[in-house]
Amino acid sequence: MASFPQLNIFEQIINLPEFKVKNYRFIDGFGLVLILEKKEKKAICPQCGKKSNKLHQNHRYKGRDLPMMEQDVYLRVNRRQFKCSHCQTPFTEHFDSIKKTRTYTERLAEKIITEVLESDVKNVARRNGLSEKEVETILKEKFSDLETEKPKGLKKLGIDEIAWVKGHKNYCAVLVDLETRKPVDILEKRTKECLRECFERWGTEVLENIEEVSIDLWSAYKNLVQELMPNAEVVADRFPVMTAGDAFGVMRISNRRVEIG
Ligand SMILES: [Zn+2]
């Protein structure tokens, strides 16, 4: 059994304040497995909003987290199911850092998306010890999460793209908050109609707050941005790649379109 100071150090390193580290294990050729437990003993019933501690069932969860010192990191945590003592509704507890039915932490998903935007699916999969399919799944699941959310406090918006369907020239649009470096929406297609639909879903409250929009590759969307975001200034691509051609005053715009497989 690991000692308290050891576990305490792990707790500080992994920095997931909702959990305490109960134990850990290094498995050769596999990585570091951290056994976690939620600190809060009670959970809020989504039905009546009251706190409950009446345990109904235990569900062991295993998921990937950010790698550490070139080791893959896995979390093992018990996601408890409660039965509300007020309204009798059974419900599963919520984790801030790991969404229900997901096999990875939120911060791993964010890291993967950021890396894909700066590189491509194939390289990100290889670098993170994931399959291309797993990277695609992370992107698609994040896409369905963001579909129901609206960005908060968005001031600087970046519009980027990722190619993700095997054998087809199929690109999706990724909208990024350039201040937090987090994706705020992922659209299945990078068409003007899809972008318009997304912006309209955000509503004027979000759109009027946007001060700057960085458009990567598609100057065709400038009009749409100007029409819907009255206070936004449109700027050029934020990741220009400098090449030998730069010596002659030529700048190549980064092209991150990559076929999978
Ligand atoms: Zn209840």
PDB file of C-alpha atoms and ligand atoms in Angstrom, residues 45 47-48 84 86-87 89, ligand 1:
ATOM      1  CA  CYS A  45     -30.025  14.426  -7.475  1.00  0.00           C
ATOM      2  CA  GLN A  47     -34.431  15.245 -10.461  1.00  0.00           C
ATOM      3  CA  CYS A  48     -35.119  17.157  -7.222  1.00  0.00           C
ATOM      4  CA  CYS A  84     -32.173   9.736  -4.064  1.00  0.00           C
ATOM      5  CA  HIS A  86     -36.046  12.231  -1.220  1.00  0.00           C
ATOM      6  CA  CYS A  87     -37.594  11.305  -4.599  1.00  0.00           C
ATOM      7  CA  THR A  89     -34.736   8.497  -8.458  1.00  0.00           C
TER       8      THR A  89
HETATM    9 ZN    ZN B   1     -34.244  13.387  -5.864  1.00  0.00          ZN
END
